[in-house]
Amino acid sequence: MAIVQTVEAASGGRRMRVASPATEVPIGDLPVSTAEEVRAAVARARAAQPAWEALGFDGRARHLEQALKVFFRRKEDYMAVIMRETGRSRFETIMMEVFPACDSLSWYPKNAKKILSDRKVSMHLLRTKKLLLAYRPLGVIGIITPWNGPFILSLNPTVQALMAGNTVVLKPSEVTPFSGRLVGDLFREAGLPQDVITVVEGDGETGAALVDAGVDKISFTGSVRTGRKVGEACGRNLVPCTLELGGKDPMIVCADADIERAAGGAVFGAFMNAGQFCCSTERVYVAEEVADEFTRRVVDKTKALKLGKEGDFDIGPMIWPRQLETIERHVADALAKGARVLTGGRRATEVGNLFYEPTVLVDVRHDMAIMSEETFGPILPIVRVRDEQEALRLANDTTYGLAANVWTRDEAKGVRLAKQICAGSVCVNESAIAYGAIEAPFGGRRSSGVGQVNGETGLRGYCFAQPIITDRFRQKEEHVWYPYTADKARTLERVIGWLWGTRLGRWVA
Ligand code: NAD
């Protein structure tokens, strides 16, 4: 069974066929853009960029504010597309897609001007000069996105790149192409000028074509494996990129934690979006004093979760079959090496072919795939630890470093522990919410990524900070210009001697 299939069309070219992961009912099919079409889209985006930039922050903000209005008006239609393609519940779609989409479409237009306006910087030495930092758009941004947040993960970087004055060519995931193309529909309906944002459709081939199509930056979100390929291609092309990749996020539960809250946070953190969330909790380290109570509460809460495909339910399907294969491989490997299932551990075929029961595992070790590779499914492995030092050692024993969470009643200790975890972001007494906190720069350490997105950092990342240096006074010439003379050398040496050889000079420098 394939939820998405790429097929040769009778008329030539390739088409993607998509079916609902919940019901397996066909949704539709779309043509795959060829490399030539991708290059043409980038060329058109380049031609459209100067006029888009010339609109200024206020002009661009007006367009994006209009997009927010359209999104509001059309959100039921958009949600229907996203729910059909992902099988998610209505609540999860509102929480993961609608809420952050509204926030993104409102915050960046409101704040981009303040963050990206030319900035005067006073210089500590070159006092006869003035420095202006101009945040210049890079040009055309290629955005490549995954299927697990198919609308928001495509919309959010697009909004940031557009507000910074760039034009965009977006390549959403082939697993959820109908949700990805909504981004193009939204901006078209909002009346953005033609070619300011173009959606190209397709799979890895189309993504690779976009990386090679002469864009000025790639903003990639996806797996470590593909991220490496994209990073290599960007290196070859000397194109900057941000790589937002996978994770194996740890949760540390201290002996003094509020156990009821921690258990609730673990279940939400592990099973939200059926575990198909880059920052989902994939490993728990709990102090042995509270391990029994914590585990009992986690199991009780997990058993209460409702799988489903319509009405009110908590857990939807895996969005595509490959994810189910990874989950089953990880669970089988863990069981073969001595892990125990406390609840779950099997497909929920009575609900649908792509459903997997939320699963709690104990007696797990780091030599199991479930503890070392990203699972991206509804599996929560729990490890008992002697103390916080052991928890930290195990939390950091990974090649990933996306997010983490720490649970304790002592906030200062939580912050202290957070600083010792090698992760892009850490929450204390909360499951990973950093992606949703616009002001928080978001990114991964180690193999979880390169660079950061969102907020000020994200907006500036879509620009080149161009220093423009001007004269404070009109002078005929500068001391260091030709001719070089012994006299000038002595003067310069005297300046150096005063600046870094005297106490007052060092204070000034
Ligand atoms: P993926 O790497 O398979 O695909 C991501 C995108 O890359 C898709 O659009 C795909 O078509 C495209 N692609 C594939 N090969 C390519 C190539 N050679 N060149 C250019 N593009 C190519 O990832 P996925 O399975 O769609 O998404 C799941 C992964 O994404 C998980 O690892 C998850 O943790 C990660 N993710 C990370 C974040 C984050 O912000 N760090 C957010 C969401 C998901």
Coordinates of C-alpha atoms and ligand atoms in Angstrom, one line a residue:
M1 CA 0.0 0.0 0.0
A2 CA 1.3 3.4 -0.8
I3 CA -0.2 6.6 0.4
V4 CA 1.9 8.6 -2.0
Q5 CA 3.1 7.2 -5.3
T6 CA 5.0 8.8 -8.1
V7 CA 3.8 7.5 -11.5
E8 CA 4.7 8.1 -15.1
A9 CA 1.8 10.0 -16.7
A10 CA 0.5 8.8 -20.1
S11 CA 1.1 12.3 -21.5
G12 CA 4.8 12.1 -20.3
G13 CA 6.3 13.5 -17.1
R14 CA 5.7 12.2 -13.6
R15 CA 2.6 12.7 -11.4
M16 CA 2.2 12.2 -7.6
R17 CA -0.8 10.2 -6.4
V18 CA -1.9 10.9 -2.8
A19 CA -4.3 9.0 -0.6
S20 CA -5.6 9.7 2.9
P21 CA -3.5 7.9 5.5
A22 CA -6.5 7.5 7.7
T23 CA -9.0 6.1 5.2
E24 CA -6.7 5.3 2.3
V25 CA -9.2 6.9 0.0
P26 CA -7.5 8.7 -2.9
I27 CA -7.2 12.4 -2.6
G28 CA -5.9 13.3 -6.0
D29 CA -2.8 13.6 -8.1
L30 CA -0.4 16.4 -9.1
P31 CA 2.2 16.8 -11.8
V32 CA 5.9 16.7 -10.7
S33 CA 7.8 19.9 -11.7
T34 CA 10.7 19.2 -14.0
A35 CA 14.2 20.6 -13.3
E36 CA 13.6 22.9 -16.2
E37 CA 10.4 24.2 -14.6
V38 CA 12.1 24.7 -11.3
R39 CA 14.9 26.7 -12.9
A40 CA 12.3 28.8 -14.8
A41 CA 10.4 29.4 -11.5
V42 CA 13.7 30.6 -9.9
A43 CA 14.4 32.9 -12.9
R44 CA 10.9 34.4 -12.6
A45 CA 11.3 34.9 -8.9
R46 CA 14.5 36.7 -9.5
A47 CA 12.9 39.0 -11.9
A48 CA 10.0 39.7 -9.5
Q49 CA 12.3 40.4 -6.5
P50 CA 13.4 44.0 -7.0
A51 CA 9.8 45.3 -7.3
W52 CA 8.8 43.2 -4.2
E53 CA 11.7 44.7 -2.2
A54 CA 10.9 48.2 -3.5
L55 CA 7.5 47.9 -1.7
G56 CA 9.3 48.4 1.5
F57 CA 8.3 46.9 4.9
D58 CA 4.9 48.6 5.0
G59 CA 4.0 47.6 1.5
R60 CA 5.0 44.0 2.0
A61 CA 3.3 43.9 5.4
R62 CA 0.0 45.1 3.8
H63 CA 0.1 42.0 1.5
L64 CA 0.8 39.6 4.3
E65 CA -1.9 41.2 6.5
Q66 CA -4.2 40.6 3.6
A67 CA -3.0 37.0 3.6
L68 CA -4.0 36.7 7.3
K69 CA -7.5 37.9 6.4
V70 CA -7.8 35.4 3.6
F71 CA -6.5 32.6 5.9
F72 CA -9.1 33.6 8.5
R73 CA -11.9 33.5 5.9
R74 CA -10.7 30.2 4.3
K75 CA -9.4 28.4 7.3
E76 CA -12.1 25.7 7.3
D77 CA -11.3 24.8 3.7
Y78 CA -7.6 24.8 4.5
M79 CA -8.1 22.7 7.6
A80 CA -10.1 20.2 5.6
V81 CA -7.2 19.7 3.1
I82 CA -4.7 19.3 5.9
M83 CA -6.8 16.9 7.9
R84 CA -7.5 14.8 4.9
E85 CA -3.9 14.6 4.0
T86 CA -2.5 14.0 7.5
G87 CA -5.4 12.2 9.2
R88 CA -4.9 14.5 12.2
S89 CA -7.7 15.5 14.6
R90 CA -9.3 18.9 14.3
F91 CA -7.9 20.0 17.6
E92 CA -4.3 19.0 16.6
T93 CA -4.7 20.8 13.2
I94 CA -5.8 24.0 15.0
M95 CA -3.0 23.8 17.5
M96 CA -0.2 22.8 15.2
E97 CA -1.2 24.6 12.0
V98 CA -3.9 27.2 12.4
F99 CA -2.7 28.9 15.6
P100 CA 1.0 29.2 14.5
A101 CA 0.0 30.3 11.0
C102 CA -2.0 33.2 12.3
D103 CA 0.8 34.1 14.7
S104 CA 3.4 34.0 11.9
L105 CA 1.2 36.0 9.5
S106 CA 0.7 38.6 12.1
W107 CA 4.0 38.9 14.0
Y108 CA 6.5 39.1 11.2
P109 CA 4.6 41.9 9.3
K110 CA 4.3 43.8 12.6
N111 CA 7.9 43.4 13.6
A112 CA 10.1 43.0 10.5
K113 CA 10.5 46.8 10.1
K114 CA 11.8 47.2 13.6
I115 CA 14.2 44.3 13.3
L116 CA 15.5 44.9 9.8
S117 CA 15.5 48.7 9.4
D118 CA 18.9 50.2 8.8
R119 CA 20.8 50.3 12.1
K120 CA 23.4 52.9 13.1
V121 CA 26.3 51.4 15.0
S122 CA 28.8 53.5 16.8
M123 CA 32.4 52.4 16.3
H124 CA 34.8 52.2 19.1
L125 CA 37.9 53.2 17.1
L126 CA 37.1 54.6 13.7
R127 CA 35.6 57.7 15.3
T128 CA 35.8 59.8 12.1
K129 CA 33.5 57.3 10.4
K130 CA 29.9 56.3 10.6
L131 CA 28.7 52.8 10.3
L132 CA 25.2 51.8 9.0
L133 CA 24.1 48.2 8.9
A134 CA 21.7 47.6 6.1
Y135 CA 19.8 44.3 6.2
R136 CA 19.6 43.6 2.4
P137 CA 17.4 40.8 1.2
L138 CA 19.4 37.9 -0.3
G139 CA 17.3 37.6 -3.4
V140 CA 15.5 34.3 -4.1
I141 CA 15.1 31.8 -1.3
G142 CA 14.5 28.1 -2.0
I143 CA 12.4 26.5 0.8
I144 CA 12.2 22.7 1.1
T145 CA 9.9 21.2 3.7
P146 CA 8.7 17.9 5.2
W147 CA 5.3 16.4 5.7
N148 CA 4.8 16.4 9.4
G149 CA 3.7 20.0 9.7
P150 CA 2.8 20.3 6.0
F151 CA 1.3 23.7 6.0
I152 CA 3.0 25.6 8.9
L153 CA 6.5 24.4 8.1
S154 CA 6.1 25.7 4.6
L155 CA 4.2 28.9 5.5
N156 CA 6.4 30.1 8.4
P157 CA 9.8 30.3 6.6
T158 CA 8.0 31.7 3.5
V159 CA 6.5 34.6 5.6
Q160 CA 10.0 35.4 7.1
A161 CA 11.7 35.3 3.7
L162 CA 9.1 37.5 2.1
M163 CA 9.0 40.1 4.9
A164 CA 12.8 40.4 4.6
G165 CA 12.3 41.4 0.9
N166 CA 13.1 38.1 -0.8
T167 CA 11.0 36.2 -3.3
V168 CA 10.5 32.5 -2.7
V169 CA 10.3 29.2 -4.5
L170 CA 8.8 26.6 -2.2
K171 CA 9.1 22.8 -2.6
P172 CA 6.8 21.1 -0.1
S173 CA 6.9 17.4 0.7
E174 CA 5.7 14.9 -1.9
V175 CA 3.9 13.1 1.0
T176 CA 1.6 16.0 1.7
P177 CA 1.6 18.1 -1.5
F178 CA -1.9 19.4 -1.3
S179 CA -1.3 21.0 2.1
G180 CA 2.0 22.5 0.9
R181 CA 0.4 24.0 -2.2
L182 CA -2.1 25.9 0.0
V183 CA 0.7 28.3 0.8
G184 CA 0.8 29.3 -2.9
D185 CA -3.0 29.5 -3.0
L186 CA -3.1 31.7 0.1
F187 CA -0.7 34.3 -1.2
R188 CA -2.3 34.2 -4.7
E189 CA -5.7 34.9 -3.2
A190 CA -4.2 37.6 -1.0
G191 CA -3.1 39.4 -4.2
L192 CA 0.7 39.1 -3.9
P193 CA 2.3 40.1 -7.2
Q194 CA 3.0 37.2 -9.5
D195 CA 6.1 35.1 -9.0
V196 CA 6.8 36.5 -5.6
I197 CA 6.0 33.1 -4.3
T198 CA 5.9 30.0 -6.5
V199 CA 5.2 26.5 -5.3
V200 CA 7.0 23.7 -7.3
E201 CA 5.7 20.2 -6.8
G202 CA 7.6 17.0 -6.5
D203 CA 9.9 14.7 -4.6
G204 CA 13.6 14.6 -3.8
E205 CA 14.5 15.1 -7.5
T206 CA 12.6 18.3 -7.5
G207 CA 14.2 19.4 -4.2
A208 CA 17.6 18.7 -5.6
A209 CA 16.8 20.6 -8.7
L210 CA 15.8 23.6 -6.6
V211 CA 19.1 23.5 -4.6
D212 CA 20.9 23.6 -8.0
A213 CA 18.7 26.2 -9.6
G214 CA 20.7 29.3 -8.7
V215 CA 18.8 30.4 -5.6
D216 CA 20.5 32.7 -3.0
K217 CA 19.7 30.6 0.1
I218 CA 18.2 27.2 0.9
S219 CA 16.0 26.9 3.9
F220 CA 15.6 23.2 4.4
T221 CA 13.6 21.3 7.0
G222 CA 13.7 17.5 7.0
S223 CA 15.7 14.4 7.9
V224 CA 19.4 14.3 8.7
R225 CA 20.0 12.0 5.7
T226 CA 18.6 14.5 3.2
G227 CA 19.9 17.5 5.1
R228 CA 23.5 16.2 4.6
K229 CA 22.9 15.9 0.8
V230 CA 21.4 19.4 0.7
G231 CA 24.3 20.8 2.8
E232 CA 26.8 19.2 0.4
A233 CA 25.0 20.6 -2.6
C234 CA 24.8 24.1 -1.0
G235 CA 28.5 23.8 -0.2
R236 CA 29.3 23.0 -3.8
N237 CA 27.2 25.9 -5.1
L238 CA 28.5 28.2 -2.3
V239 CA 24.9 29.0 -1.3
P240 CA 24.1 29.5 2.4
C241 CA 21.6 27.3 4.0
T242 CA 19.8 26.5 7.2
L243 CA 19.2 22.9 7.9
E244 CA 16.5 22.1 10.4
L245 CA 16.8 18.3 11.0
G246 CA 15.6 15.4 13.1
G247 CA 16.1 14.8 16.8
K248 CA 16.0 12.2 19.6
D249 CA 14.9 14.5 22.3
P250 CA 15.5 13.6 25.9
M251 CA 13.3 14.4 28.9
I252 CA 14.8 14.4 32.4
V253 CA 12.5 13.9 35.4
C254 CA 14.1 14.9 38.6
A255 CA 13.1 13.4 42.0
D256 CA 11.6 16.7 43.0
A257 CA 9.4 17.1 39.9
D258 CA 5.6 17.5 40.0
I259 CA 5.1 13.9 38.9
E260 CA 1.5 14.3 37.7
R261 CA 2.5 17.3 35.5
A262 CA 5.6 15.5 34.3
A263 CA 3.6 12.4 33.3
G264 CA 1.1 14.5 31.4
G265 CA 4.0 16.4 29.7
A266 CA 5.7 13.1 28.7
V267 CA 2.5 11.7 27.2
F268 CA 1.8 14.9 25.3
G269 CA 5.4 15.4 24.3
A270 CA 5.7 11.8 22.9
F271 CA 2.4 11.2 21.3
M272 CA 1.4 14.6 19.8
N273 CA 0.9 14.3 16.1
A274 CA 1.4 10.5 16.7
G275 CA 5.0 11.2 17.6
Q276 CA 5.6 12.7 14.1
F277 CA 7.0 15.9 15.5
C278 CA 10.6 16.9 15.2
C279 CA 10.7 17.9 18.9
S280 CA 8.8 15.0 20.3
T281 CA 10.0 13.4 23.5
E282 CA 11.8 10.2 22.4
R283 CA 13.7 9.2 25.6
V284 CA 12.8 9.7 29.2
Y285 CA 15.3 9.6 32.1
V286 CA 13.5 9.5 35.4
A287 CA 15.1 9.5 38.9
E288 CA 14.6 6.1 40.5
E289 CA 12.9 7.5 43.6
V290 CA 9.9 8.6 41.5
A291 CA 10.3 6.2 38.6
D292 CA 7.5 3.8 39.6
E293 CA 5.0 6.5 40.2
F294 CA 5.9 8.4 37.1
T295 CA 5.7 5.3 34.9
R296 CA 2.4 4.2 36.4
R297 CA 0.9 7.6 35.6
V298 CA 2.3 7.6 32.1
V299 CA 0.9 4.2 31.4
D300 CA -2.5 5.2 32.7
K301 CA -2.6 8.4 30.7
T302 CA -1.4 6.5 27.6
K303 CA -4.1 3.9 27.9
A304 CA -6.7 6.6 28.0
L305 CA -5.7 8.0 24.6
K306 CA -8.2 7.5 21.8
L307 CA -7.1 6.6 18.3
G308 CA -9.4 7.6 15.5
K309 CA -10.1 9.1 12.2
E310 CA -13.2 11.2 12.8
G311 CA -14.9 13.2 15.6
D312 CA -13.0 13.7 18.8
F313 CA -9.8 11.6 19.0
D314 CA -6.3 12.0 20.2
I315 CA -4.1 10.0 17.9
G316 CA -4.3 9.8 14.2
P317 CA -2.4 7.6 11.7
M318 CA 1.2 7.6 10.7
I319 CA 1.2 10.0 7.7
W320 CA 2.9 7.5 5.5
P321 CA 3.9 3.8 5.5
R322 CA 7.7 4.4 5.8
Q323 CA 7.2 5.8 9.3
L324 CA 5.4 2.6 10.4
E325 CA 8.2 0.5 9.1
T326 CA 10.7 2.5 11.2
I327 CA 8.5 2.2 14.3
E328 CA 8.2 -1.6 13.9
R329 CA 11.9 -2.0 13.3
H330 CA 12.7 0.0 16.4
V331 CA 10.2 -1.8 18.6
A332 CA 11.3 -5.3 17.4
D333 CA 14.9 -4.5 18.0
A334 CA 14.2 -3.2 21.5
L335 CA 12.1 -6.3 22.4
A336 CA 14.7 -8.7 21.0
K337 CA 17.3 -7.0 23.2
G338 CA 15.2 -7.2 26.4
A339 CA 12.9 -4.2 26.5
R340 CA 9.4 -4.7 27.9
V341 CA 6.1 -3.2 26.5
L342 CA 3.9 -1.7 29.3
T343 CA 1.2 -0.7 26.9
G344 CA 0.8 -0.6 23.1
G345 CA 3.5 -2.2 21.0
R346 CA 1.4 -3.1 18.0
R347 CA -0.4 -1.7 15.0
A348 CA -4.0 -0.7 15.6
T349 CA -5.4 -2.4 12.5
E350 CA -8.9 -2.3 13.9
V351 CA -8.7 1.5 13.4
G352 CA -6.8 1.5 10.1
N353 CA -3.7 0.1 8.4
L354 CA -1.5 3.1 9.3
F355 CA -2.4 3.4 13.0
Y356 CA 0.1 2.4 15.7
E357 CA -0.9 2.2 19.4
P358 CA 0.8 4.7 21.6
T359 CA 3.5 2.6 23.3
V360 CA 5.4 2.8 26.6
L361 CA 8.7 0.8 26.8
V362 CA 10.9 0.1 29.8
D363 CA 14.2 -1.8 30.3
V364 CA 15.6 0.0 27.3
R365 CA 19.3 0.6 26.8
H366 CA 21.4 2.9 24.5
D367 CA 22.5 0.0 22.3
M368 CA 18.9 -0.3 21.0
A369 CA 17.9 1.6 17.9
I370 CA 14.9 3.0 19.9
M371 CA 17.3 4.9 22.0
S372 CA 19.8 6.1 19.4
E373 CA 17.9 6.6 16.1
E374 CA 15.0 9.0 15.5
T375 CA 11.8 7.0 15.6
F376 CA 9.3 9.7 14.7
G377 CA 6.4 7.6 16.0
P378 CA 4.3 7.2 19.2
I379 CA 6.8 5.3 21.3
L380 CA 7.9 6.5 24.7
P381 CA 10.9 4.6 26.2
I382 CA 11.6 5.2 29.9
V383 CA 14.9 4.7 31.7
R384 CA 15.4 4.8 35.5
V385 CA 18.5 6.8 36.5
R386 CA 20.4 7.1 39.9
D387 CA 20.6 10.8 39.8
E388 CA 20.7 14.0 37.6
Q389 CA 24.3 13.4 36.6
E390 CA 23.5 10.1 35.2
A391 CA 20.4 11.6 33.4
L392 CA 22.6 14.3 31.9
R393 CA 25.2 11.8 30.7
L394 CA 22.6 9.7 29.0
A395 CA 20.7 12.7 27.6
N396 CA 23.9 13.9 25.9
D397 CA 24.8 10.4 24.7
T398 CA 23.4 10.9 21.2
T399 CA 24.4 12.2 17.8
Y400 CA 21.4 14.5 17.8
G401 CA 20.7 17.8 19.6
L402 CA 17.4 19.3 18.7
A403 CA 15.4 20.0 21.9
A404 CA 15.1 18.6 25.4
N405 CA 13.0 19.1 28.5
V406 CA 13.7 19.0 32.3
W407 CA 11.1 18.6 35.0
T408 CA 11.8 19.9 38.6
R409 CA 10.1 22.1 41.1
D410 CA 13.4 24.0 41.5
E411 CA 13.5 26.4 38.5
A412 CA 17.1 27.5 39.1
K413 CA 18.2 23.8 39.0
G414 CA 16.1 23.3 35.9
V415 CA 17.9 26.1 34.1
R416 CA 21.3 24.8 35.4
L417 CA 20.5 21.4 34.0
A418 CA 19.2 22.9 30.7
K419 CA 22.6 24.6 30.1
Q420 CA 24.3 21.2 30.4
I421 CA 22.3 19.6 27.7
C422 CA 23.6 19.8 24.2
A423 CA 20.3 20.8 22.5
G424 CA 19.1 23.7 20.4
S425 CA 16.4 24.5 22.9
V426 CA 15.3 23.3 26.3
C427 CA 12.0 23.7 28.2
V428 CA 11.7 23.4 32.0
N429 CA 8.4 21.8 33.1
E430 CA 7.0 22.0 29.6
S431 CA 7.3 19.8 26.5
A432 CA 9.1 21.2 23.5
I433 CA 7.4 24.4 22.6
A434 CA 10.3 26.4 21.2
Y435 CA 9.2 26.2 17.6
G436 CA 6.0 27.9 18.6
A437 CA 7.7 30.7 20.6
I438 CA 8.5 33.1 17.8
E439 CA 11.0 35.1 19.8
A440 CA 13.0 31.9 20.5
P441 CA 15.7 31.2 17.9
F442 CA 15.1 27.6 16.8
G443 CA 17.7 25.2 15.5
G444 CA 19.6 22.0 16.3
R445 CA 23.0 21.2 17.6
R446 CA 25.2 18.3 16.3
S447 CA 23.5 16.4 13.5
S448 CA 20.1 18.1 14.3
G449 CA 20.9 21.0 12.1
V450 CA 22.9 24.0 11.0
G451 CA 21.8 27.6 11.8
Q452 CA 18.7 28.9 13.5
V453 CA 15.3 30.1 12.2
N454 CA 12.4 32.2 13.5
G455 CA 12.1 35.6 15.2
E456 CA 14.8 38.1 14.8
T457 CA 17.4 35.5 14.0
G458 CA 15.2 34.0 11.3
L459 CA 14.4 37.4 9.7
R460 CA 18.1 38.4 9.7
G461 CA 19.0 35.0 8.3
Y462 CA 17.1 35.9 5.2
C463 CA 19.3 39.0 4.8
F464 CA 22.8 40.0 4.3
A465 CA 23.9 42.5 6.9
Q466 CA 25.7 45.0 4.7
P467 CA 27.9 47.5 6.5
I468 CA 27.9 50.9 4.8
I469 CA 30.6 53.2 6.1
T470 CA 30.5 56.9 5.6
D471 CA 32.6 59.9 6.7
R472 CA 31.7 62.0 9.8
F473 CA 33.9 64.9 8.6
R474 CA 35.0 65.9 5.1
Q475 CA 38.7 65.3 4.9
K476 CA 40.9 65.6 1.8
E477 CA 42.8 62.4 2.6
E478 CA 43.4 59.7 5.2
H479 CA 46.5 59.2 7.2
V480 CA 47.1 55.7 5.9
W481 CA 46.8 56.5 2.3
Y482 CA 49.9 56.7 0.1
P483 CA 52.7 57.7 0.3
Y484 CA 53.9 55.4 3.1
T485 CA 56.6 57.3 5.1
A486 CA 58.7 56.7 8.2
D487 CA 56.9 59.6 9.8
K488 CA 53.4 58.1 9.3
A489 CA 54.7 54.7 10.6
R490 CA 55.9 56.4 13.8
T491 CA 52.6 58.2 14.3
L492 CA 50.7 54.9 13.8
E493 CA 53.0 53.2 16.3
R494 CA 52.4 56.0 18.8
V495 CA 48.7 55.5 18.4
I496 CA 49.0 51.7 19.0
G497 CA 51.3 52.3 22.0
W498 CA 48.7 54.6 23.6
L499 CA 45.7 52.5 22.7
W500 CA 46.9 49.2 24.0
G501 CA 50.0 50.2 26.0
T502 CA 48.3 52.5 28.5
R503 CA 45.5 52.0 30.9
L504 CA 43.4 54.9 29.6
G505 CA 44.0 53.7 26.0
R506 CA 42.9 50.2 26.8
W507 CA 39.7 51.6 28.3
V508 CA 39.0 53.6 25.2
A509 CA 39.8 50.6 22.9
Ligands
NAD1 P1 13.0 14.2 4.2 O1 14.4 14.6 4.4 O2 12.8 12.8 3.6 O3 12.3 15.2 3.1 C1 12.2 16.6 3.4 C2 12.1 17.3 2.1 O4 13.3 17.2 1.3 C3 11.0 16.8 1.2 O5 10.3 17.9 0.6 C4 11.7 16.0 0.1 O6 11.1 15.9 -1.1 C5 13.0 16.8 0.0 N1 14.2 16.1 -0.5 C6 14.4 14.7 -0.6 N2 15.6 14.5 -1.1 C7 16.1 15.7 -1.5 C8 17.4 16.1 -2.1 N3 18.3 15.2 -2.4 N4 17.6 17.4 -2.3 C9 16.7 18.3 -1.9 N5 15.5 18.0 -1.3 C10 15.2 16.7 -1.1 O7 12.2 14.4 5.5 P2 10.7 14.0 5.8 O8 10.6 12.5 6.0 O9 9.9 14.7 4.9 O10 10.5 14.7 7.2 C11 10.7 14.2 8.5 C12 12.0 14.6 9.1 O11 12.0 16.0 9.2 C13 12.2 14.1 10.5 O12 13.6 13.7 10.6 C14 12.0 15.3 11.3 O13 12.6 15.3 12.6 C15 12.5 16.4 10.5 N6 11.9 17.7 10.9 C16 12.7 18.6 11.4 C17 12.1 19.9 11.8 C18 13.0 20.9 12.5 O14 12.5 22.1 12.5 N7 14.2 20.6 13.0 C19 10.8 20.1 11.7 C20 10.0 19.1 11.1 C21 10.5 17.9 10.7

